[in-house]
Amino acid sequence: MSIKPTTVSDIMNDQFKLVREENNTENQLRTLLGSDSSLNVFVTKGESFYRAKTETETNKVRCIRCGELSNRDTIQDSFYLLQKYETVIIKQNRKMAGFIDSESFCKKLVTQYNHLHAYTSAILTTIDESCTVIDATKRVLVWSKGAEKLFSVKSDDIIGKPITDFFNPERLEILKTLQNETSVYHNQHTARENQVVLINSNPVQHDNQIIGAVVSETDITSQIKLNKELYNTSERLFHLEKEVKRFMETENPFGSIRGNSSVLEKTKKKITKAASTDTNILIQGDSGVGKELFAKAVHHIREGKNAPFVAINCSAIPYALFESEIFGYEKGAFSGADQKGKKGKVELAKSGTLFLDEIGEMPLDMQVKILRLLQEKKFYPVGGTKEIEVDFRVVAATNRDLKELIQEGKFREDLYYRLNVVSVKIPPLRERPEDIIELTHYFLHEISIKYNRPLHGISQVVMQALLNHQWPGNIRELKNVIERLVVFSENGEIKLEDLPFDAEQTQQTDPNFTLYNDRRSLNARLQEVEREIILKELKKVDGNKLSCAKNLQITRATLYNRLNKLGIK
């Protein structure tokens, strides 16, 4: 966090009159000063500046030498200079922009202080988190609304009093920060009995001295409880899936993946080849393409019948609970933990598959630990002293460009190469429009049974609109659209106007629309397709025509001829 620094230009007085000495006699200055008692008159003598004042007793005009500062100098600079000069002028681009004297300095400084206090009060009232500030004597200076809510102590009762009067000193992280001059970030901390918070703490420094400490705290007690309940539910679901598999004699690994397009079949073949080994697999694809289904297909092909499939969504686990969720913890590892301890996802995946979904969202500090886990196949539970050895296969998935994240410093390059032994890209729905028909009919059947809404089918007009849509949300979006159509259907009929997108606009903007509804000649259609291909290839090679011609397996002269004929500049 940074705060806009206050410079002398923020507190200077810009109401003044500047005159030259050679153009003004003492009588003229006296007349000028007498015409308006509030007028601030300054005189330049060569390179120096003087402030003109009339002495009350003698009625003589005195010119008092002024100090000089730049408009970028700090208030502290002006404070030191005002101890030597009555008035300090402020220069901007070598010209006088204003001035500061002791009276204006005090007034402006008080105003700035009041403004800063108002901003600070508004911030502390606005934020949900608890914020506490103490001074070097442990007295409470700041107690936010969030702190009142979290600890049930009113600010009027605690402000100005020692914080140790209200809390056990042994549980006060802020005291450790004050005494040890240390900072903590995102630490789990027990503030009170049965209350766990996520805490940040920093000492307050001024002139190389610690003058206090500040902490912010977020209550995560409910998150820990909910996470525990979610884990128990996931565990029951996991055992239920195992029981279901026991009763299934045969199962197609790709049975839950709908579609028969050529590009999808090629992807299935790649997955099958990769799954025939124990190598790490990285599944890439847009959000909603069904990456987890392909991960389960890998698991089904290469693992035993009772082998576990354990999925970790790296974007869904709270940062504070990430390590304990993955590696588990020993009993008494931290406050609020299960007294029996808990196995982590890694241990649950023993002799099976560990699926790391949304791997691009994993925190950097956890990436180091995951890298070691993949290398050693050993880990320590949180709070544990005994190393546990596990054997599992890894499948990772992401919709992010990991190479781009590496460049941004958000993903470790060594972890990327550890995971990306075999990479498989799942084609988005827009690249396999023929699968839209099969998926649409499947979802219609499934959802109509779910809501007990018998349907007569789907009209060609609605199907055409579905084929023309770009589907940025892929299969997940398609399923949601079909569910919407079923919900709004009347008398078994699906209507075009119930689509959540403009069908006509889709037709106008979708380049694939010509494949399904175009009255142009064959030559015109082929030229349109050829134009798209050349433009895409040029984009890939950043406009390099020689490279483009090589990729298209034509001569550069032929490429120039096609560019001219198609009107591509």
Coordinates of C-alpha atoms in Angstrom, one line a residue, residues 158 321 333 419 476:
I158 CA -10.9 0.0 24.6
L321 CA -6.1 -23.8 4.1
A333 CA -1.5 -29.0 14.4
L419 CA 3.9 -31.5 -15.3
R476 CA -20.9 -26.0 -19.8

